[in-house]
Tab-separated table of N, CA and C in Angstrom:
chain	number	residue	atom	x	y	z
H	1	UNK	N	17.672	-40.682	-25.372
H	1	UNK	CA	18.190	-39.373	-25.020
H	1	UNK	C	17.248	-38.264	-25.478
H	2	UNK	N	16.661	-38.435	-26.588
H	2	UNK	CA	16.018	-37.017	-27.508
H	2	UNK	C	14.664	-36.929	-26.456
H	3	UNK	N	14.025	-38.148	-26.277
H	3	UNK	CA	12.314	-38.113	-25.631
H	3	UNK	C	12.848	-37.708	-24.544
H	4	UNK	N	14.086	-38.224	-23.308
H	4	UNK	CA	14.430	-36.992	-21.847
H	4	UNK	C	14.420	-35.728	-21.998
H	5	UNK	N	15.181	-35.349	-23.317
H	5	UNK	CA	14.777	-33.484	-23.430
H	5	UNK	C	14.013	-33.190	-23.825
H	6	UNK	N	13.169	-33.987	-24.840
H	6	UNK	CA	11.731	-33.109	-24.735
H	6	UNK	C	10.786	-33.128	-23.316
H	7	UNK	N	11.140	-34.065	-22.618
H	7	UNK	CA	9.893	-34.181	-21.156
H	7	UNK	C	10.950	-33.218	-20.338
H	8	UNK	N	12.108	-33.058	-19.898
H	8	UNK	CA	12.786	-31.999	-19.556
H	8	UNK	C	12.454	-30.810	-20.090
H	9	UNK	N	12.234	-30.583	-21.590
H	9	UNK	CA	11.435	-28.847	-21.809
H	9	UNK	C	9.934	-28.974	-21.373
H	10	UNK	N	9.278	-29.861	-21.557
H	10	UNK	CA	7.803	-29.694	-21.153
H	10	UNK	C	7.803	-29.356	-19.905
H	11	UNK	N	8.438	-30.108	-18.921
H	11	UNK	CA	8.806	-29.764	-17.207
H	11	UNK	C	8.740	-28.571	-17.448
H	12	UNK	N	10.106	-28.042	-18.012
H	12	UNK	CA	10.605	-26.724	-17.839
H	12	UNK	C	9.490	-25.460	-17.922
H	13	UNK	N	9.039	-25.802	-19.140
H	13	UNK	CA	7.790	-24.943	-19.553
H	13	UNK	C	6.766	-25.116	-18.888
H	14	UNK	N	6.110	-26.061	-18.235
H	14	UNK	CA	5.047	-26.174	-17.489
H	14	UNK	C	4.911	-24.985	-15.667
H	15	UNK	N	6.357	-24.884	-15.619
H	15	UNK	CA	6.870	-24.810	-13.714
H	15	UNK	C	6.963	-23.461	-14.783
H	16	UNK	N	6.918	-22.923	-15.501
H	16	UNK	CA	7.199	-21.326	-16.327
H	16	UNK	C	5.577	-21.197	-16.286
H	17	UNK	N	4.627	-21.829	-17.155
H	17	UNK	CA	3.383	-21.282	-17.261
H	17	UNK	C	2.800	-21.839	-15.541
H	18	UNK	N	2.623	-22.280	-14.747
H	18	UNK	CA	2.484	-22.550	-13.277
H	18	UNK	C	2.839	-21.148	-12.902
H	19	UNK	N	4.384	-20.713	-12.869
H	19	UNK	CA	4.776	-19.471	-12.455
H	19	UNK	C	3.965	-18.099	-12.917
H	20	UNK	N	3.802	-18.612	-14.323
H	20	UNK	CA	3.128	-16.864	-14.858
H	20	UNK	C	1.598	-16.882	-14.211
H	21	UNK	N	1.063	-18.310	-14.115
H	21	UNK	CA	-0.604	-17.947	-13.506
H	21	UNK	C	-0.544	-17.648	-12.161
H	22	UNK	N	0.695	-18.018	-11.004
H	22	UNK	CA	0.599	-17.556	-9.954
H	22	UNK	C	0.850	-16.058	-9.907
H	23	UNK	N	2.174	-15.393	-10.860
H	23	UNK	CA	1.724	-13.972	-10.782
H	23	UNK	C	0.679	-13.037	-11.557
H	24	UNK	N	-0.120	-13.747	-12.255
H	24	UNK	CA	-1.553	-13.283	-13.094
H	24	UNK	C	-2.261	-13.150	-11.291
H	25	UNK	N	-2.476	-14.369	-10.396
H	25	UNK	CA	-3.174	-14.626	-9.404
H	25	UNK	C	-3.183	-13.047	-8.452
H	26	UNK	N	-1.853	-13.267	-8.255
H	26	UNK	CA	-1.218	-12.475	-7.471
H	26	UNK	C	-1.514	-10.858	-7.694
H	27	UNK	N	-1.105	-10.545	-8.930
H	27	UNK	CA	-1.704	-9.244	-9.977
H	27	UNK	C	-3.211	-8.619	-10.018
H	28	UNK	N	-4.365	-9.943	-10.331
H	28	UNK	CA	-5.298	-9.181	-10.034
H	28	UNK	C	-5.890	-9.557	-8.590
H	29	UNK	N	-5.320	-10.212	-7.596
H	29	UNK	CA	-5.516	-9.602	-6.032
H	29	UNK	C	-4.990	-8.588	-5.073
H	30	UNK	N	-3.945	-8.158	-6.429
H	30	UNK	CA	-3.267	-6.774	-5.101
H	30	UNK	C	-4.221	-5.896	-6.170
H	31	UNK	N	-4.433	-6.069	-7.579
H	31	UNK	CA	-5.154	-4.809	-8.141
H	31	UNK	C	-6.189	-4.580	-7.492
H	32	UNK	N	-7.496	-5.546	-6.966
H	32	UNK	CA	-8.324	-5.554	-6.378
H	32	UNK	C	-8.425	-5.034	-5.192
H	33	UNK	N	-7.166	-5.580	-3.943
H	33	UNK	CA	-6.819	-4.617	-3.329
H	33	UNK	C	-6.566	-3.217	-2.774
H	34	UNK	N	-5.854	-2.988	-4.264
H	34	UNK	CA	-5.361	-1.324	-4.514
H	34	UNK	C	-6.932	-0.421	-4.514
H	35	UNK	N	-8.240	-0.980	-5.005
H	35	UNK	CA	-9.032	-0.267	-5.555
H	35	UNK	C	-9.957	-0.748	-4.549
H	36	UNK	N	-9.896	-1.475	-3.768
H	36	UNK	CA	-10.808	-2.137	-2.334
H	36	UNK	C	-10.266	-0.982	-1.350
H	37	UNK	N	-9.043	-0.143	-0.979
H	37	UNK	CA	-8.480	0.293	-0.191
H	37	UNK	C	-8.786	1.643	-0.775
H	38	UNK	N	-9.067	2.082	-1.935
H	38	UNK	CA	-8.930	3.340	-2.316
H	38	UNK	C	-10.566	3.626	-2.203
H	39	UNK	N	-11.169	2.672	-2.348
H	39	UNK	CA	-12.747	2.724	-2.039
H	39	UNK	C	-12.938	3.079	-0.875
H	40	UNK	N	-12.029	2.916	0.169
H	40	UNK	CA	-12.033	2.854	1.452
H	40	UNK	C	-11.628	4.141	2.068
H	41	UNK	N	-10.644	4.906	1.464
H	41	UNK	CA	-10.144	6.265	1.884
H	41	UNK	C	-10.929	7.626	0.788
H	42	UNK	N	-11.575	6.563	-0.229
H	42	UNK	CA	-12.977	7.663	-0.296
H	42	UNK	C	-14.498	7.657	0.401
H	43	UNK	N	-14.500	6.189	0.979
H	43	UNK	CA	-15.446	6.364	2.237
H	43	UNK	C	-14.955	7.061	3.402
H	44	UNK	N	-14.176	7.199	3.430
H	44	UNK	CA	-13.300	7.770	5.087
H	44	UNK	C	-13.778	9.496	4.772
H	45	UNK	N	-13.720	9.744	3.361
H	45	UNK	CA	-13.616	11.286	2.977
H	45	UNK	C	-14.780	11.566	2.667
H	46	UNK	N	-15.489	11.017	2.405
H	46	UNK	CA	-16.926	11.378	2.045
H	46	UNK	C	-17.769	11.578	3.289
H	47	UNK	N	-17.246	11.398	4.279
H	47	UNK	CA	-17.916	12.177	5.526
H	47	UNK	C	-18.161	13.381	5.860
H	48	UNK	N	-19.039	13.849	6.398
H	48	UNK	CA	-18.901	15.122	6.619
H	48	UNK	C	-18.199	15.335	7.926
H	49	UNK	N	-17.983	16.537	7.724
H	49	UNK	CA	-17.295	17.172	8.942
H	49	UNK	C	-17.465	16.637	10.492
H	50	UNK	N	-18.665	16.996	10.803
H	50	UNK	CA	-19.171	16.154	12.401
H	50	UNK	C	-18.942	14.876	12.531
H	51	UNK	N	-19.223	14.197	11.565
H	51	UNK	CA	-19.013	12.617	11.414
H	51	UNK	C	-17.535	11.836	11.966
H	52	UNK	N	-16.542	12.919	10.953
H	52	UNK	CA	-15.267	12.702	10.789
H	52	UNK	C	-14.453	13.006	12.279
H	53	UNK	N	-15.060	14.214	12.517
H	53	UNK	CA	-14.538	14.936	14.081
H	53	UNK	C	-15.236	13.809	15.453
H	54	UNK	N	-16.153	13.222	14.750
H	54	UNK	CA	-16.465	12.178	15.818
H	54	UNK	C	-16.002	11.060	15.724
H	55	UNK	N	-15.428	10.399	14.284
H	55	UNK	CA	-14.528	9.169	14.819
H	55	UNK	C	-13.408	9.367	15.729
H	56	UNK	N	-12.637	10.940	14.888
H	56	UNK	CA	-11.415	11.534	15.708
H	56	UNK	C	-11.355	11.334	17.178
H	57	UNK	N	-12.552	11.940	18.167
H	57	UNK	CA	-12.913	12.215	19.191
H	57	UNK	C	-13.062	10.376	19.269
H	58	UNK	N	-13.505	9.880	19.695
H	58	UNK	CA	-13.983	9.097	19.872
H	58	UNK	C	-12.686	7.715	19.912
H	59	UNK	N	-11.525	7.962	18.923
H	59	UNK	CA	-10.157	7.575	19.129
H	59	UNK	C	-9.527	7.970	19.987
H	60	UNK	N	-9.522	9.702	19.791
H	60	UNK	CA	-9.033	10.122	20.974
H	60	UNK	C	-9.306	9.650	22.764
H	61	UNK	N	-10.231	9.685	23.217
H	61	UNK	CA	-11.262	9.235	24.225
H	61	UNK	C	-10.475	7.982	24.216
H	62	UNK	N	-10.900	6.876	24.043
H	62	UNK	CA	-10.160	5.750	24.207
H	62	UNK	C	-8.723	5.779	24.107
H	63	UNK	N	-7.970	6.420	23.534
H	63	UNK	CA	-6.112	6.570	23.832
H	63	UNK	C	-5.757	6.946	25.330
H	64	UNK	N	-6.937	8.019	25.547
H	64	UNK	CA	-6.710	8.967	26.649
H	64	UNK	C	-7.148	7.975	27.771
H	65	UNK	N	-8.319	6.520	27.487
H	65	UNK	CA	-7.937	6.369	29.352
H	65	UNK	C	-6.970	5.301	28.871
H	66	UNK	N	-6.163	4.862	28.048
H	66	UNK	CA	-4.725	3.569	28.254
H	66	UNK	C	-3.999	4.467	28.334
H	67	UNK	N	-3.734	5.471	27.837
H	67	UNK	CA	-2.046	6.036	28.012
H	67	UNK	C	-2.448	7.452	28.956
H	68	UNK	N	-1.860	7.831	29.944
H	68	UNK	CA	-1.930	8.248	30.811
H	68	UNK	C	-1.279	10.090	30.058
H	69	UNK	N	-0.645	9.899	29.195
H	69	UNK	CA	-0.208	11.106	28.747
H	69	UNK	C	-0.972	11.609	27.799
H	70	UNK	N	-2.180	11.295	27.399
H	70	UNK	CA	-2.942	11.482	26.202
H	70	UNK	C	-4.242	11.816	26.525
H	71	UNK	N	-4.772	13.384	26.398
H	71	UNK	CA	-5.770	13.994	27.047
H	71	UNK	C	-6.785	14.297	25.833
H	72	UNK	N	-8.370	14.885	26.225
H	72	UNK	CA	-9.093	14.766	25.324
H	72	UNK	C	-9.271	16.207	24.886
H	73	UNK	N	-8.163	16.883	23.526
H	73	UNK	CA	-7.883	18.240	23.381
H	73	UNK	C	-8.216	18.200	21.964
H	74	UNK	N	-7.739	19.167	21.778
H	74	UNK	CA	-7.786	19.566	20.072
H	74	UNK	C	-6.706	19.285	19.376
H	75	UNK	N	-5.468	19.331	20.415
H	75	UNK	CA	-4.341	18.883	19.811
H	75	UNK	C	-4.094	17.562	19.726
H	76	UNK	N	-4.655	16.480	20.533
H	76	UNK	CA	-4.552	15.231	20.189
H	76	UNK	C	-5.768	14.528	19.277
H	77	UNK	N	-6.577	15.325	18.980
H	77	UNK	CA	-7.566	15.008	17.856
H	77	UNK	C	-6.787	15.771	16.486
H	78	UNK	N	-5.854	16.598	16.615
H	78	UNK	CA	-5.394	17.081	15.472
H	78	UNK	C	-4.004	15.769	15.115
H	79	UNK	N	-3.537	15.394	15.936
H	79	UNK	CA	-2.811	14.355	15.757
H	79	UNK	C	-2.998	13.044	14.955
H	80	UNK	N	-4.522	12.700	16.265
H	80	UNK	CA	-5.169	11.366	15.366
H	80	UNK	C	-5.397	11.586	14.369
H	81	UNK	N	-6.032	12.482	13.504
H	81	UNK	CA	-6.511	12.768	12.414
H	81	UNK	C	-5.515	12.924	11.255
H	82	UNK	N	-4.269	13.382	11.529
H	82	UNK	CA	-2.871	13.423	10.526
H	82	UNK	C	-2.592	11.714	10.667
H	83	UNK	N	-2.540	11.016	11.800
H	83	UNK	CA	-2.045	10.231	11.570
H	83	UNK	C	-2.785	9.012	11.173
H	84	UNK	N	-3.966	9.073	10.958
H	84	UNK	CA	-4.785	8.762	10.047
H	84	UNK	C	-4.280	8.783	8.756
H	85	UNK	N	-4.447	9.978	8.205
H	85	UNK	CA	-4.172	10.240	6.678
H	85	UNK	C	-2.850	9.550	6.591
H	86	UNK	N	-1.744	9.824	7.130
H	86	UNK	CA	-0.783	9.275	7.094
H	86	UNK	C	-0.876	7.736	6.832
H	87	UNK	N	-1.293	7.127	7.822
H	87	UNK	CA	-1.346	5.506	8.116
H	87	UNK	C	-2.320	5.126	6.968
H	88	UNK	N	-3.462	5.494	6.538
H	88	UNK	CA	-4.473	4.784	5.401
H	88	UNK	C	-3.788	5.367	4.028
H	89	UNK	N	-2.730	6.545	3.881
H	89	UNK	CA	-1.832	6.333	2.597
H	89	UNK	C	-0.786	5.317	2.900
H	90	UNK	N	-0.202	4.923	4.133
H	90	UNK	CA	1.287	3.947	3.940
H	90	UNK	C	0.671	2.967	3.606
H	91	UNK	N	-0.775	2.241	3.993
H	91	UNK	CA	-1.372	0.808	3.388
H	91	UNK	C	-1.450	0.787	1.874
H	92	UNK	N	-1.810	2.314	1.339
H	92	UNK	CA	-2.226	2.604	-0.044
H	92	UNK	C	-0.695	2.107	-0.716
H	93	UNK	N	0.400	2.701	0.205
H	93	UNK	CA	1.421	2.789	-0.803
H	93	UNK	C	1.833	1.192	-1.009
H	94	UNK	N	1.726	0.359	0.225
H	94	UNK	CA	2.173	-0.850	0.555
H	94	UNK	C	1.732	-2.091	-0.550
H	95	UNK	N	-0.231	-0.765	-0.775
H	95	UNK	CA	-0.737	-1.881	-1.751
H	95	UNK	C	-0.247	-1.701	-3.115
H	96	UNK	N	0.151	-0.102	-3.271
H	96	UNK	CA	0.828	-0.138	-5.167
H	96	UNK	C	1.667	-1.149	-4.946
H	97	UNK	N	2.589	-1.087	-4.822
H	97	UNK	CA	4.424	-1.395	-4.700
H	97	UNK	C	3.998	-2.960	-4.636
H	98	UNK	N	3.326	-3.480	-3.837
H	98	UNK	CA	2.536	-5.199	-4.119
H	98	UNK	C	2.407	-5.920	-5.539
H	99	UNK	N	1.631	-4.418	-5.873
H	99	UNK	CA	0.911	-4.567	-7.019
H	99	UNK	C	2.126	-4.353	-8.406
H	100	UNK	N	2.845	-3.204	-8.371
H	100	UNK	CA	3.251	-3.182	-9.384
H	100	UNK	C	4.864	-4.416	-9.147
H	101	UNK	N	4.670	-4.582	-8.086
H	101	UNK	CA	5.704	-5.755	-7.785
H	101	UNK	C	6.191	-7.205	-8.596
H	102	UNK	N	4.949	-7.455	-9.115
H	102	UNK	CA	4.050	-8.578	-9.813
H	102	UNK	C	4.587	-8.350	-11.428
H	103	UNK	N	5.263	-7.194	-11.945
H	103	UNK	CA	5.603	-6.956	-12.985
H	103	UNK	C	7.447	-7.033	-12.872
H	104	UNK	N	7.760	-7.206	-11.578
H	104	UNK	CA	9.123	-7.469	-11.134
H	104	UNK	C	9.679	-6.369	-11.983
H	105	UNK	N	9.729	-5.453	-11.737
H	105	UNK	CA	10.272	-4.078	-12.483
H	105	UNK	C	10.259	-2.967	-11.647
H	106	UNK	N	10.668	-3.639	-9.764
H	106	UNK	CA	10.505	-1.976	-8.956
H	106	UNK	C	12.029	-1.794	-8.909
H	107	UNK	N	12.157	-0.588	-9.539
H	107	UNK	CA	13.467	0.215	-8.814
H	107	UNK	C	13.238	1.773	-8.503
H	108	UNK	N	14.371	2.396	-8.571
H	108	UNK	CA	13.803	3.819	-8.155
H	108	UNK	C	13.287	4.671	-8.997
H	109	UNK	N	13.033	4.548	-10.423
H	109	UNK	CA	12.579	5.435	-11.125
H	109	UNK	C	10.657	4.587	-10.880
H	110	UNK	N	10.185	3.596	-10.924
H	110	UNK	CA	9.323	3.391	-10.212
H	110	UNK	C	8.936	3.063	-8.821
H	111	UNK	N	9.659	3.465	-8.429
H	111	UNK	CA	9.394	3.851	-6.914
H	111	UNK	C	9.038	5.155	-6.753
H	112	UNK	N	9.299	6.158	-7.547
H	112	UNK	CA	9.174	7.886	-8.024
H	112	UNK	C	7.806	7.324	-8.675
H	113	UNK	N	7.689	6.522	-9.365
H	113	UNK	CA	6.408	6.983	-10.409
H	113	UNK	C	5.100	6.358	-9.081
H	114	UNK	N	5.467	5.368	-8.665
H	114	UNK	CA	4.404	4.947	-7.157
H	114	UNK	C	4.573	6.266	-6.653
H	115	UNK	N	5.028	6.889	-5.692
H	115	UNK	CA	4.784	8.304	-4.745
H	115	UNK	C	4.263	9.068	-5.800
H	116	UNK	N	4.470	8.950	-6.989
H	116	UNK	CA	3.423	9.902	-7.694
H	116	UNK	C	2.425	9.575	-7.906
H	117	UNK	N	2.189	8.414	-8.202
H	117	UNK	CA	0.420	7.583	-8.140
H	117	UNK	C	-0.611	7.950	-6.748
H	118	UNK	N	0.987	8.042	-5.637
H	118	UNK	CA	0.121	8.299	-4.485
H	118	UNK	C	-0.221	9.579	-4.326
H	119	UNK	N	0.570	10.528	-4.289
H	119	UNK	CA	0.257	11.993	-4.768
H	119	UNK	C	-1.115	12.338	-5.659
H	120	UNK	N	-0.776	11.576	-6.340
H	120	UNK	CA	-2.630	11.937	-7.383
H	120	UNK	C	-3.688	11.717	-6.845
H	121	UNK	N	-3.445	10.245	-6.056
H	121	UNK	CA	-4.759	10.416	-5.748
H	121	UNK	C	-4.947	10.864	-4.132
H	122	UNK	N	-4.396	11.653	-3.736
H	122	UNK	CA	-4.254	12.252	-2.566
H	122	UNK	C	-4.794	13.775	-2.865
H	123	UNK	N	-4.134	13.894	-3.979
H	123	UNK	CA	-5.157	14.955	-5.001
H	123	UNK	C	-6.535	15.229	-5.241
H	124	UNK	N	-6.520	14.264	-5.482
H	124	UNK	CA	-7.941	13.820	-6.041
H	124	UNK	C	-9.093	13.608	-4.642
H	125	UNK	N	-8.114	12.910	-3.858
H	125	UNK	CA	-9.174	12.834	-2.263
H	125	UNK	C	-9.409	14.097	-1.765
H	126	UNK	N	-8.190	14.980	-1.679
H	126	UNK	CA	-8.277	16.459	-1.460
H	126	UNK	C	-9.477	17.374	-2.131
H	127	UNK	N	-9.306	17.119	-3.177
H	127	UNK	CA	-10.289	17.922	-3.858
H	127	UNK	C	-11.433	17.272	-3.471
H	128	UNK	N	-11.125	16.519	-3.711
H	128	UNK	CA	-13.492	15.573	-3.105
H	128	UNK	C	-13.913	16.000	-1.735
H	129	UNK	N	-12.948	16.204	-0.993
H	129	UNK	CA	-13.300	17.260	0.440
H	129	UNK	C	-13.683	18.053	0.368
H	130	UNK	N	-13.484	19.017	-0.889
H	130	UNK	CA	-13.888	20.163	-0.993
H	130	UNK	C	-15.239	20.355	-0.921
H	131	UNK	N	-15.959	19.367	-1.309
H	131	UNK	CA	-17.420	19.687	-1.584
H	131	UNK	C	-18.090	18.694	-0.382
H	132	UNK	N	-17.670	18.207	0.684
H	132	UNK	CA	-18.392	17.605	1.350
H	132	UNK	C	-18.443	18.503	2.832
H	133	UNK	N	-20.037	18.732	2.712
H	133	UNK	CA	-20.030	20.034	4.458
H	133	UNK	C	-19.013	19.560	5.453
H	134	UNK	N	-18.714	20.731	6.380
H	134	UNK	CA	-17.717	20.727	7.337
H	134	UNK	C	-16.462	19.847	7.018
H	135	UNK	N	-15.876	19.789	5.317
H	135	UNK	CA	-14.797	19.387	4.820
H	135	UNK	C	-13.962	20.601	4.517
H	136	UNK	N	-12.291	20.312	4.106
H	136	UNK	CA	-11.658	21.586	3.604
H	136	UNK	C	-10.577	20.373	3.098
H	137	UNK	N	-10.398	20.554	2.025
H	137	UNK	CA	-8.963	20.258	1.172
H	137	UNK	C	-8.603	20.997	1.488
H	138	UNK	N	-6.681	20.477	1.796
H	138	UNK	CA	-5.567	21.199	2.395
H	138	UNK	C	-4.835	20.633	1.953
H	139	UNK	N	-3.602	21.286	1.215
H	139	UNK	CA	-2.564	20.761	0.642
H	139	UNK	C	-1.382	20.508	1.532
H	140	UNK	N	-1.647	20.787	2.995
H	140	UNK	CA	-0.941	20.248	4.309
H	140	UNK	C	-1.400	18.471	4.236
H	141	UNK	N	-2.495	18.133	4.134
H	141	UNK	CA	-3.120	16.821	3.977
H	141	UNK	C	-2.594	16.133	3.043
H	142	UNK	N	-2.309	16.524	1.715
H	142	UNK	CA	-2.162	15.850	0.612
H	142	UNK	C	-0.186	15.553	0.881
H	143	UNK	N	0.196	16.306	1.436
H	143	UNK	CA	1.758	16.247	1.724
H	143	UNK	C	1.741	15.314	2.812
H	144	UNK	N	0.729	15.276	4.142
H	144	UNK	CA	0.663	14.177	4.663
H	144	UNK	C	0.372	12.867	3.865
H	145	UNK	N	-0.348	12.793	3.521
H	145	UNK	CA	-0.987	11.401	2.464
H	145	UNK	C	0.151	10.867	1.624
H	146	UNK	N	0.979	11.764	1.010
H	146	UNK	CA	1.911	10.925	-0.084
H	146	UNK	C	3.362	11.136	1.061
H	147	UNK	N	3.719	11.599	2.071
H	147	UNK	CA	4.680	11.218	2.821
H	147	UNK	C	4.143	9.447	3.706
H	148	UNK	N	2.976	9.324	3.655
H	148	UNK	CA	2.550	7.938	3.731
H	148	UNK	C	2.415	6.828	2.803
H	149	UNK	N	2.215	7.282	2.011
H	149	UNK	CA	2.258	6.663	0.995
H	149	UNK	C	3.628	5.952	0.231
H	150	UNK	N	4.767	7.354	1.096
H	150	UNK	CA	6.063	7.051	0.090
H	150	UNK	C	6.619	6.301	1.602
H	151	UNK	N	6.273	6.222	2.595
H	151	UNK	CA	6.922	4.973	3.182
H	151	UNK	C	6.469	4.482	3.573
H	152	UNK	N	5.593	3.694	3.228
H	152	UNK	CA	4.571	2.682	2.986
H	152	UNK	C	5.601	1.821	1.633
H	153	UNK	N	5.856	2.483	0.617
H	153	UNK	CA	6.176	2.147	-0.023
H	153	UNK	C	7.526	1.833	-0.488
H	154	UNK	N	8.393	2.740	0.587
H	154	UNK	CA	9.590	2.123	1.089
H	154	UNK	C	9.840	1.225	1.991
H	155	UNK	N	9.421	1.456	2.879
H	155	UNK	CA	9.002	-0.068	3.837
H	155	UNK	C	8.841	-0.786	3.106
H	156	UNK	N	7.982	-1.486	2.494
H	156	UNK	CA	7.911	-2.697	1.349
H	156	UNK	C	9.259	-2.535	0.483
H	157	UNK	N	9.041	-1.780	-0.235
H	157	UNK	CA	10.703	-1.968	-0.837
H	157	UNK	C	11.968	-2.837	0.011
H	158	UNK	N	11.596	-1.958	1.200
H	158	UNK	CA	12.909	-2.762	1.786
H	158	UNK	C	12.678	-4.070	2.372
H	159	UNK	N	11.546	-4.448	2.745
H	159	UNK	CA	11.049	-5.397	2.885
H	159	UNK	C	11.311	-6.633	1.873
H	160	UNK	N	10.439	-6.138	0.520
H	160	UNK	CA	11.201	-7.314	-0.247
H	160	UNK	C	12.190	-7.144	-0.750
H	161	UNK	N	13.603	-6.144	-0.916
H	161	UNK	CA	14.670	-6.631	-1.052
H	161	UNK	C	15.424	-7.689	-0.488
H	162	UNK	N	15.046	-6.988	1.320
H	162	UNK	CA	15.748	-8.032	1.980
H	162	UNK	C	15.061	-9.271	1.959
H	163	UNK	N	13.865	-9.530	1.719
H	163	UNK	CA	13.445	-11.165	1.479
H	163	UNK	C	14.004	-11.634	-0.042
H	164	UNK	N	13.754	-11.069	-1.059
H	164	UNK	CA	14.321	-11.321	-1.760
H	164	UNK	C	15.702	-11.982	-2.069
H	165	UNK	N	16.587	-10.900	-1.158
H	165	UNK	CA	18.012	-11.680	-0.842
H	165	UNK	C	18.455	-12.729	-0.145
H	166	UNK	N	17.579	-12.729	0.900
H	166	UNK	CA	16.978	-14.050	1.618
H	166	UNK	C	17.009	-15.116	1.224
H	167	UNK	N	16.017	-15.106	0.159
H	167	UNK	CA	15.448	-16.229	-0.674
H	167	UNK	C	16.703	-16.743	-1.535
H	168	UNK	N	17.133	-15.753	-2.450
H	168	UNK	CA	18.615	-16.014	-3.346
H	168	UNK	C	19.438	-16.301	-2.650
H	169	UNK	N	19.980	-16.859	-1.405
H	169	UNK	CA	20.957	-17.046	-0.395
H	169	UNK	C	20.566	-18.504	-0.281
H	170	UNK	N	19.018	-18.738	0.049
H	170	UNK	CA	19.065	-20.161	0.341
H	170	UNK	C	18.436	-20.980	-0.747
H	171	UNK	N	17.770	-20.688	-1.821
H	171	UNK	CA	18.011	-21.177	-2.630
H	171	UNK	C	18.417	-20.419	-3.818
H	172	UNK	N	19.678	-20.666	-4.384
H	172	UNK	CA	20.087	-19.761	-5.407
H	172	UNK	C	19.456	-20.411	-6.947
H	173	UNK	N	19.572	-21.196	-6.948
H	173	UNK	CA	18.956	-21.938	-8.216
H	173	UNK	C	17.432	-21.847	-9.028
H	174	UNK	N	16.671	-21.574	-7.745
H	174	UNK	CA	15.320	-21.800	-7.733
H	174	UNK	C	14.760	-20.236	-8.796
H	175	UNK	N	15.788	-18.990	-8.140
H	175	UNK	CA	15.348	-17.763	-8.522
H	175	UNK	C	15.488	-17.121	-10.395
């Protein structure tokens, strides 16, 4: 009887340290992530002006010959370009909330402290515009960026709740 419970705690403890290295795994590939993606929306910003107005254009142009309602203006380059900022903060936010996920500690007071992570550095991208020709930090931008960011990061939220509950439904034991 005594040697079954000790190989029953070793089990036990083994499928525990198995578990903690898969979320160590997990931890520093969304961190890597988080800072692979943020590398990425300070390459996007470190353009200058012409550069930037020519990916715009150049999105635009291609929307305009598939969708028949989408012409090559200022107002649909002012579009692409918000919804840009928008869309490369909801990945940003998708990647915190991943990341701080891994510490199994999201609720809403960190879900507030993520939209504020995203806010900073939406900040911080803002201001680095400032100094790059034909750039302008705009705090219209930075309100775009962390309204992406914060559902980016609700989307995932709700995402893994409902998998989460998912999971506890079909196997309840396992969790």
């Amino acid at each position: 009887l005594i040697p079954s419970i000790i190989f029953h705690k070793q089990k036990k403890n083994s499928i525990i340290e198995h578990r903690d290295v898969i979320i160590m795994k997990k931890r520093w590939i969304y961190g890597a992530l988080c800072l692979i993606w943020m590398f990425v929306i300070f390459g996007m910003s470190n353009a200058q002006g012409e550069e930037s107005q020519g990916m715009s254009d150049t999105i635009v142009i291609f929307l305009s010959k598939i969708l028949p309602f989408v012409s090559y203006n200022d107002t649909w380059t002012f579009i692409v370009r918000k919804l840009a900022h928008f869309s490369e903060y909801a990945i940003l936010g998708m990647l915190y909330y991943l990341f701080f996920s891994t510490y199994r500690i999201i609720g809403k007071k960190q879900i507030l402290i993520l939209i504020g992570c995203v806010f900073a550095y939406a900040c911080s991208d803002e201001f680095h515009q400032l100094f790059m020709e034909g750039r302008a930090g705009q705090f219209r931008d930075v309100c775009i960026d962390t309204a992406g960011g914060a559902t980016g990061i609700l989307l995932w939220h709700w995402i893994y709740t409902y998998l989460l509950k998912y999971k506890q439904k079909r196997m309840p034991h396992e969790i």
